Short mmCIF file of C-alpha atoms and ligand atoms in Angstrom, two decimals:
data_model
loop_
_atom_site.label_atom_id
_atom_site.label_comp_id
_atom_site.label_asym_id
_atom_site.label_seq_id
_atom_site.Cartn_x
_atom_site.Cartn_y
_atom_site.Cartn_z
CA MET A 1305 0.00 0.00 0.00
CA ALA A 1306 1.06 3.58 -0.63
CA ARG A 1307 2.73 5.39 2.25
CA VAL A 1308 1.00 8.51 3.53
CA VAL A 1309 2.12 11.09 6.09
CA VAL A 1310 -0.59 12.65 8.27
CA THR A 1311 0.74 15.61 10.25
CA ARG A 1312 -2.00 15.78 12.89
CA ARG A 1313 -4.79 13.43 13.96
CA PRO A 1314 -7.85 14.72 12.06
CA PRO A 1315 -11.25 14.95 13.80
CA GLY A 1316 -13.98 12.42 12.99
CA SER A 1317 -13.38 9.30 10.93
CA ALA A 1318 -11.05 10.69 8.22
CA LEU A 1319 -8.06 8.69 9.43
CA GLU A 1320 -9.90 5.37 9.06
CA ALA A 1321 -10.83 6.31 5.47
CA ILE A 1322 -7.17 6.94 4.68
CA GLU A 1323 -6.04 3.75 6.45
CA ARG A 1324 -8.30 1.69 4.16
CA VAL A 1325 -6.12 2.58 1.16
CA ALA A 1326 -2.71 3.54 2.56
CA ASP A 1327 -0.08 2.85 5.19
CA VAL A 1328 -0.34 5.83 7.51
CA TRP A 1329 2.56 7.48 9.30
CA LEU A 1330 0.85 9.73 11.87
CA TRP A 1331 2.38 12.55 13.92
CA GLY A 1332 0.33 11.77 17.00
CA GLU A 1333 1.39 14.59 19.30
CA ASP A 1334 -0.85 17.51 20.29
CA ARG A 1335 1.32 20.11 18.59
CA PRO A 1336 2.42 20.81 15.03
CA ILE A 1337 5.06 18.47 13.66
CA PRO A 1338 8.55 20.04 13.70
CA ALA A 1339 9.78 20.84 10.17
CA GLU A 1340 12.82 18.50 10.43
CA THR A 1341 10.63 15.60 11.54
CA LEU A 1342 8.28 16.24 8.63
CA HIS A 1343 11.19 16.35 6.18
CA GLU A 1344 12.37 12.95 7.40
CA ALA A 1345 8.88 11.46 7.43
CA VAL A 1346 7.97 12.35 3.82
CA ALA A 1347 10.86 10.39 2.27
CA GLY A 1348 9.12 7.71 0.22
CA ALA A 1349 5.64 9.05 0.92
CA ALA A 1350 3.10 9.09 -1.91
CA GLY A 1351 0.68 11.35 -0.05
CA LEU A 1352 0.82 14.18 2.47
CA TYR A 1353 -2.21 15.08 4.62
CA CYS A 1354 -1.25 18.32 6.32
CA MET A 1355 -2.49 21.23 8.39
CA LEU A 1356 -2.25 24.99 7.87
CA THR A 1357 0.63 25.02 10.36
CA ASP A 1358 2.86 22.96 8.03
CA THR A 1359 5.08 24.59 5.41
CA VAL A 1360 5.13 22.81 2.06
CA ASP A 1361 7.90 24.33 -0.04
CA ASP A 1362 10.62 23.29 -2.46
CA GLY A 1363 12.76 21.89 0.34
CA LEU A 1364 9.98 19.63 1.58
CA LEU A 1365 9.09 18.47 -1.94
CA ASP A 1366 12.76 17.68 -2.61
CA ALA A 1367 12.66 15.44 0.45
CA ALA A 1368 9.57 13.68 -0.95
CA PRO A 1369 10.40 12.59 -4.52
CA GLU A 1370 7.55 10.01 -4.57
CA LEU A 1371 4.86 12.51 -3.58
CA ARG A 1372 1.72 12.33 -5.76
CA VAL A 1373 -0.70 14.47 -3.73
CA VAL A 1374 -0.73 17.16 -1.03
CA SER A 1375 -3.99 17.55 0.89
CA THR A 1376 -4.44 20.28 3.48
CA MET A 1377 -7.26 20.34 6.02
CA ALA A 1378 -7.99 24.00 5.29
CA VAL A 1379 -9.23 26.18 2.46
CA GLY A 1380 -6.28 28.60 2.66
CA VAL A 1381 -3.14 27.37 0.91
CA ASP A 1382 -0.70 30.19 1.78
CA ASN A 1383 1.42 27.66 3.70
CA ILE A 1384 1.92 25.68 0.49
CA ASP A 1385 4.00 26.71 -2.51
CA VAL A 1386 1.21 25.83 -4.92
CA ALA A 1387 3.10 26.98 -8.03
CA THR A 1388 5.96 24.62 -7.21
CA CYS A 1389 3.54 21.75 -6.64
CA THR A 1390 1.95 22.48 -10.03
CA ALA A 1391 5.36 22.60 -11.72
CA ARG A 1392 6.08 19.18 -10.21
CA GLY A 1393 2.71 17.80 -11.33
CA ILE A 1394 1.42 17.44 -7.77
CA PRO A 1395 -2.26 18.29 -7.19
CA VAL A 1396 -3.02 20.22 -4.00
CA GLY A 1397 -6.29 19.47 -2.23
CA HIS A 1398 -8.01 21.93 0.09
CA THR A 1399 -11.42 22.31 1.78
CA PRO A 1400 -13.54 25.10 0.26
CA ASP A 1401 -17.33 25.41 0.77
CA VAL A 1402 -17.69 23.01 3.72
CA LEU A 1403 -16.36 25.66 6.12
CA THR A 1404 -17.78 28.81 4.51
CA GLU A 1405 -20.92 29.30 6.62
CA THR A 1406 -19.21 28.44 9.92
CA THR A 1407 -16.42 30.89 9.13
CA ALA A 1408 -18.92 33.61 8.24
CA ASP A 1409 -20.65 32.98 11.59
CA THR A 1410 -17.30 33.56 13.29
CA ALA A 1411 -16.70 36.77 11.34
CA PHE A 1412 -20.08 38.09 12.39
CA ALA A 1413 -19.51 37.06 16.00
CA LEU A 1414 -16.24 39.00 15.97
CA LEU A 1415 -17.93 42.00 14.40
CA LEU A 1416 -20.69 42.08 17.03
CA THR A 1417 -18.29 41.39 19.88
CA ALA A 1418 -15.79 44.07 18.90
CA ALA A 1419 -18.25 46.77 17.82
CA ARG A 1420 -20.46 46.33 20.89
CA ARG A 1421 -17.55 45.82 23.32
CA LEU A 1422 -18.79 42.47 24.60
CA GLY A 1423 -15.32 41.30 25.62
CA GLU A 1424 -14.91 44.34 27.84
CA GLY A 1425 -18.38 43.69 29.24
CA ARG A 1426 -17.47 40.13 30.15
CA ASP A 1427 -14.26 41.29 31.82
CA TYR A 1428 -16.24 43.94 33.73
CA VAL A 1429 -18.55 41.32 35.22
CA ARG A 1430 -15.75 38.84 35.91
CA ASP A 1431 -13.63 41.50 37.58
CA GLY A 1432 -16.44 42.34 40.00
CA HIS A 1433 -17.09 45.88 38.70
CA TRP A 1434 -20.79 45.36 37.98
CA ARG A 1435 -22.51 47.13 40.86
CA ARG A 1436 -25.35 48.98 39.09
CA TRP A 1437 -26.76 49.82 35.65
CA GLU A 1438 -25.03 52.82 34.07
CA PRO A 1439 -26.48 55.00 31.32
CA ASP A 1440 -23.10 55.33 29.61
CA LEU A 1441 -21.40 52.03 30.37
CA LEU A 1442 -19.27 50.54 27.57
CA LEU A 1443 -21.08 52.29 24.74
CA GLY A 1444 -20.16 50.82 21.38
CA THR A 1445 -21.08 51.27 17.73
CA ASP A 1446 -24.20 49.84 16.10
CA VAL A 1447 -23.83 46.97 13.69
CA HIS A 1448 -27.42 47.00 12.39
CA SER A 1449 -28.24 49.59 9.71
CA SER A 1450 -24.55 50.44 9.23
CA THR A 1451 -22.31 50.13 6.18
CA LEU A 1452 -20.23 46.96 6.00
CA GLY A 1453 -17.11 46.89 3.83
CA ILE A 1454 -16.03 43.41 2.74
CA ILE A 1455 -12.55 43.00 1.29
CA GLY A 1456 -12.45 39.77 -0.74
CA LEU A 1457 -15.95 38.84 -1.93
CA GLY A 1458 -15.32 35.13 -2.33
CA ARG A 1459 -17.12 32.27 -0.63
CA VAL A 1460 -16.63 33.56 2.94
CA GLY A 1461 -17.07 37.22 1.95
CA ARG A 1462 -20.38 36.48 0.22
CA ALA A 1463 -21.61 34.48 3.23
CA VAL A 1464 -20.77 37.46 5.47
CA ALA A 1465 -22.69 39.73 3.08
CA GLY A 1466 -25.69 37.40 3.29
CA ARG A 1467 -25.73 37.76 7.06
CA ALA A 1468 -25.43 41.54 6.79
CA ALA A 1469 -28.77 41.67 4.97
CA GLY A 1470 -30.49 40.38 8.10
CA PHE A 1471 -28.97 43.25 10.07
CA GLY A 1472 -30.25 45.81 7.59
CA MET A 1473 -26.70 46.71 6.58
CA ARG A 1474 -25.57 48.30 3.35
CA VAL A 1475 -22.72 46.29 1.84
CA VAL A 1476 -19.82 47.65 -0.18
CA TYR A 1477 -17.00 45.39 -1.30
CA ASN A 1478 -13.59 45.32 -2.90
CA SER A 1479 -12.28 42.22 -4.58
CA ARG A 1480 -9.70 41.27 -7.16
CA THR A 1481 -12.46 40.52 -9.65
CA ARG A 1482 -15.76 42.38 -9.81
CA ASP A 1483 -18.62 39.94 -9.26
CA GLU A 1484 -21.76 41.31 -10.87
CA ALA A 1485 -23.81 38.20 -10.12
CA ALA A 1486 -22.97 38.57 -6.43
CA GLU A 1487 -23.70 42.29 -6.61
CA ALA A 1488 -27.20 41.57 -7.90
CA GLU A 1489 -27.82 38.74 -5.46
CA LEU A 1490 -26.45 40.45 -2.35
CA GLY A 1491 -27.08 44.09 -3.14
CA ALA A 1492 -23.37 44.75 -2.67
CA THR A 1493 -21.70 47.70 -4.39
CA TYR A 1494 -18.13 47.65 -5.69
CA ARG A 1495 -15.67 50.22 -4.33
CA GLU A 1496 -11.99 50.91 -4.82
CA LEU A 1497 -10.21 49.98 -1.59
CA PRO A 1498 -9.52 53.56 -0.35
CA ASP A 1499 -13.19 54.46 -0.85
CA LEU A 1500 -14.38 51.29 0.88
CA LEU A 1501 -12.19 52.04 3.89
CA ALA A 1502 -13.43 55.63 4.18
CA GLU A 1503 -17.10 54.79 3.73
CA SER A 1504 -17.49 51.67 5.87
CA ASP A 1505 -18.65 51.63 9.47
CA HIS A 1506 -17.13 48.17 9.78
CA VAL A 1507 -14.60 46.33 7.63
CA VAL A 1508 -14.17 42.56 7.25
CA VAL A 1509 -11.04 41.16 5.56
CA ALA A 1510 -11.81 37.86 3.79
CA THR A 1511 -9.10 37.54 1.12
CA PRO A 1512 -6.52 34.77 0.90
CA LEU A 1513 -2.98 35.71 2.01
CA THR A 1514 -0.96 36.34 -1.16
CA ALA A 1515 1.86 38.63 -2.24
CA GLU A 1516 -0.83 41.22 -3.15
CA THR A 1517 -2.77 41.01 0.11
CA ALA A 1518 0.20 40.87 2.51
CA ARG A 1519 -0.20 43.89 4.87
CA LEU A 1520 -3.02 45.21 2.73
CA ILE A 1521 -4.32 46.82 5.91
CA ASP A 1522 -1.36 49.02 6.82
CA ALA A 1523 -1.08 52.37 8.61
CA GLU A 1524 -2.35 54.26 5.55
CA ALA A 1525 -5.37 51.99 5.19
CA LEU A 1526 -6.20 52.27 8.90
CA ASP A 1527 -5.92 56.06 8.65
CA ARG A 1528 -8.61 56.06 5.98
CA MET A 1529 -11.08 54.23 8.23
CA LYS A 1530 -13.62 55.97 10.46
CA ALA A 1531 -12.65 56.59 14.08
CA THR A 1532 -15.78 54.64 15.06
CA ALA A 1533 -14.98 51.71 12.76
CA THR A 1534 -14.35 48.07 13.61
CA LEU A 1535 -11.84 45.92 11.72
CA VAL A 1536 -12.48 42.18 11.55
CA ASN A 1537 -9.83 39.83 10.21
CA ILE A 1538 -11.03 36.33 9.28
CA SER A 1539 -8.43 35.79 6.52
CA ARG A 1540 -4.81 35.33 7.65
CA GLY A 1541 -2.88 37.42 10.14
CA GLY A 1542 -0.47 38.58 7.44
CA THR A 1543 -3.10 40.69 5.64
CA VAL A 1544 -2.93 43.21 8.51
CA ASP A 1545 0.19 45.10 9.63
CA THR A 1546 0.18 44.23 13.34
CA ASP A 1547 2.28 47.17 14.52
CA ALA A 1548 0.13 49.61 12.58
CA LEU A 1549 -3.01 48.03 14.08
CA VAL A 1550 -1.63 48.36 17.62
CA ALA A 1551 -0.90 52.05 16.97
CA ALA A 1552 -4.34 52.65 15.40
CA LEU A 1553 -6.21 50.97 18.27
CA ARG A 1554 -4.16 52.87 20.87
CA SER A 1555 -4.59 56.28 19.28
CA GLY A 1556 -8.28 55.89 18.42
CA THR A 1557 -7.65 55.94 14.67
CA ILE A 1558 -10.20 53.10 14.64
CA ALA A 1559 -12.48 52.03 17.49
CA ALA A 1560 -12.00 48.28 17.73
CA ALA A 1561 -10.76 45.10 16.13
CA GLY A 1562 -11.97 41.52 16.17
CA LEU A 1563 -9.33 39.05 15.05
CA ASP A 1564 -9.53 35.34 14.34
CA VAL A 1565 -6.02 35.34 12.92
CA THR A 1566 -2.89 37.23 13.91
CA ASP A 1567 0.68 37.92 12.82
CA PRO A 1568 2.52 36.32 14.51
CA GLU A 1569 0.31 33.31 15.01
CA PRO A 1570 0.00 32.12 17.68
CA ILE A 1571 0.36 35.50 19.39
CA GLY A 1572 1.81 35.57 22.90
CA ALA A 1573 -0.21 36.77 25.88
CA ASP A 1574 2.41 39.48 26.45
CA HIS A 1575 2.05 40.95 22.93
CA PRO A 1576 0.85 44.61 22.98
CA LEU A 1577 -2.12 43.73 20.74
CA VAL A 1578 -3.41 41.21 23.26
CA GLY A 1579 -3.36 43.75 26.09
CA LEU A 1580 -5.60 46.25 24.29
CA ASP A 1581 -9.18 46.42 25.61
CA ASN A 1582 -10.49 47.36 22.17
CA CYS A 1583 -8.99 44.30 20.50
CA PHE A 1584 -10.85 41.00 20.77
CA ILE A 1585 -8.74 38.04 19.67
CA ILE A 1586 -9.67 34.39 19.32
CA PRO A 1587 -7.20 31.60 18.41
CA HIS A 1588 -8.00 30.89 14.74
CA LEU A 1589 -11.42 29.38 15.44
CA GLY A 1590 -13.05 30.42 12.15
CA SER A 1591 -14.18 26.94 11.13
CA SER A 1592 -14.21 25.40 14.59
CA SER A 1593 -17.63 23.78 14.88
CA GLU A 1594 -17.70 20.01 15.46
CA ARG A 1595 -19.59 19.38 12.24
CA THR A 1596 -17.49 21.65 10.05
CA ARG A 1597 -14.11 20.39 11.25
CA ALA A 1598 -15.25 16.80 10.61
CA ALA A 1599 -16.44 17.79 7.12
CA MET A 1600 -13.08 19.45 6.43
CA ALA A 1601 -11.22 16.35 7.63
CA ASP A 1602 -13.39 14.12 5.41
CA LEU A 1603 -12.98 16.31 2.32
CA ALA A 1604 -9.22 16.42 2.89
CA ALA A 1605 -9.24 12.61 3.13
CA ASP A 1606 -11.28 12.35 -0.09
CA ASN A 1607 -8.76 14.63 -1.81
CA LEU A 1608 -5.85 12.56 -0.57
CA VAL A 1609 -7.36 9.23 -1.60
CA ALA A 1610 -8.30 10.56 -5.06
CA GLY A 1611 -4.73 11.80 -5.53
CA LEU A 1612 -3.29 8.43 -4.49
CA LEU A 1613 -5.56 6.68 -6.99
CA GLY A 1614 -4.64 9.12 -9.77
CA ARG A 1615 -8.17 10.56 -9.93
CA PRO A 1616 -9.06 14.26 -10.07
CA LEU A 1617 -9.32 15.72 -6.55
CA PRO A 1618 -12.85 16.67 -5.44
CA ALA A 1619 -11.48 20.08 -4.35
CA CYS A 1620 -8.24 21.01 -6.06
CA ALA A 1621 -6.42 24.30 -5.42
CA ASN A 1622 -4.32 23.98 -8.60
CA PRO A 1623 -6.58 22.53 -11.32
CA SER A 1624 -4.05 23.67 -13.93
CA VAL A 1625 -1.98 20.67 -12.83
CA TYR A 1626 -4.35 18.58 -14.99
CA GLY A 1627 -4.11 20.79 -18.06
P1 LIG B 204 -12.28 32.50 -2.06
O1 LIG B 204 -13.65 32.00 -2.39
O2 LIG B 204 -11.17 32.21 -2.99
O3 LIG B 204 -12.40 34.05 -1.78
C1 LIG B 204 -11.33 34.93 -1.70
C2 LIG B 204 -11.72 36.22 -2.38
O4 LIG B 204 -10.66 37.17 -2.20
C3 LIG B 204 -11.93 36.06 -3.88
O5 LIG B 204 -13.09 36.75 -4.25
C4 LIG B 204 -10.67 36.69 -4.45
O6 LIG B 204 -10.84 37.22 -5.74
C5 LIG B 204 -10.44 37.79 -3.45
N1 LIG B 204 -9.09 38.35 -3.57
C6 LIG B 204 -7.92 37.72 -3.90
N2 LIG B 204 -6.91 38.57 -3.94
C7 LIG B 204 -7.43 39.78 -3.64
C8 LIG B 204 -6.90 41.08 -3.55
N3 LIG B 204 -5.60 41.31 -3.79
N4 LIG B 204 -7.73 42.10 -3.22
C9 LIG B 204 -9.03 41.90 -3.01
N5 LIG B 204 -9.61 40.68 -3.09
C10 LIG B 204 -8.82 39.64 -3.40
O7 LIG B 204 -11.83 31.90 -0.66
P2 LIG B 204 -12.71 31.69 0.67
O8 LIG B 204 -13.14 30.30 0.75
O9 LIG B 204 -13.73 32.78 0.77
O10 LIG B 204 -11.56 31.92 1.75
C11 LIG B 204 -10.81 33.13 1.74
C12 LIG B 204 -9.65 33.04 2.69
O11 LIG B 204 -10.13 33.15 4.00
C13 LIG B 204 -8.88 31.73 2.64
O12 LIG B 204 -7.86 31.76 1.65
C14 LIG B 204 -8.31 31.64 4.02
O13 LIG B 204 -7.04 32.28 4.07
C15 LIG B 204 -9.28 32.44 4.86
N6 LIG B 204 -10.12 31.57 5.69
C16 LIG B 204 -9.90 31.62 7.01
C17 LIG B 204 -10.67 30.85 7.85
C18 LIG B 204 -10.45 30.94 9.33
O14 LIG B 204 -10.62 29.95 10.02
N7 LIG B 204 -10.11 32.09 9.85
C19 LIG B 204 -11.63 29.99 7.32
C20 LIG B 204 -11.84 29.98 5.94
C21 LIG B 204 -11.08 30.79 5.14
P3 LIG B 204 -10.83 36.26 -7.04
O15 LIG B 204 -12.26 35.87 -7.20
O16 LIG B 204 -10.32 37.14 -8.12
O17 LIG B 204 -9.91 35.11 -6.76
C1 LIG B 205 -8.65 28.17 7.89
O1 LIG B 205 -8.12 29.16 8.23
C2 LIG B 205 -8.66 27.69 6.55
O2 LIG B 205 -8.01 28.28 5.67
O3 LIG B 205 -9.32 26.65 6.34
C1 LIG B 206 -32.85 48.26 29.01
O1 LIG B 206 -32.73 47.16 29.51
C2 LIG B 206 -34.09 48.96 28.89
O2 LIG B 206 -35.12 48.46 29.37
O3 LIG B 206 -34.03 50.02 28.27
#
């Protein structure tokens, strides 16, 4: 049977599905596999089932000359040198769609939590400060009836826009490609990025991390935003300039941030961003419902097995590998 490296125990029954067709080498510890260990493990492997914490680059592929498929249990592939995989004829599987709605739920939760200062409210109660009702306690910014700016109107961005309709929000968006079908369906209006930043009451970043989107939200972008605005990052930490965000949240350039992802990630408890009351951070939980993580694990297993059998992957991040 083909040899397969699995870099973390996946939730649900994905591992059993893989074991039916392959000899599995599993990194069984509760932490990401060290890069050197992974390099040693992939020698002779036909398949790699990895996590977003693993780097798949030229060096790793050189160590894995037999590799026929890379399958990541995530939709984002910024940890994988996809162009190099394509050049080597290796299909890359990922997990779009199955996590979209759960991730959009998380984005909206972050938006509501940051804009309405719910994290500070929880701390207030926990710290024993709640002695009476106050007319001006922890006043935030309304989410309903406001203008939402979505950067990256892809699967997750569109699902966020769908939720915004229920809150009576006006949606403007910026994306690499204008999507007129989505505009008609969601009532979203296209804006150049500087205009979106200036006009939006709240901004959600939902692009992939690429060379173009790295630090897209920098000091200049933050300066364009409203002083009452909330920034939500559901994409990858690298799309936001962390130092610029710390400065903007400290000085009141923007009101609040809700972050699922950070740069660095993980971010230490002693990092200045973590200490800010107007920054609400969760540890990359975008897709973290029981059902969605199991669906991601299963789709990643389906991708892996298809790749081992030489069949087209159900969800392939580099379809040009077949053309
Ligand atoms: P998607 O459907 O590919 O959507 C990404 C959107 O961003 C596309 O519309 C894309 O435009 C647009 N885009 C790309 N480059 C851009 C740029 N330079 N400026 C503006 N827009 C740009 O992917 P998705 O499924 O929605 O996921 C998006 C990303 O979110 C993933 O890559 C991942 O990093 C992140 N994510 C995070 C979590 C989490 O747990 N926090 C969960 C899911 C996803 P085109 O249509 O032209 O490609
Ligand atoms: C999560 O961040 C993913 O890309 O699936
Ligand atoms: C608030 O609880 C109110 O009754 O206005």
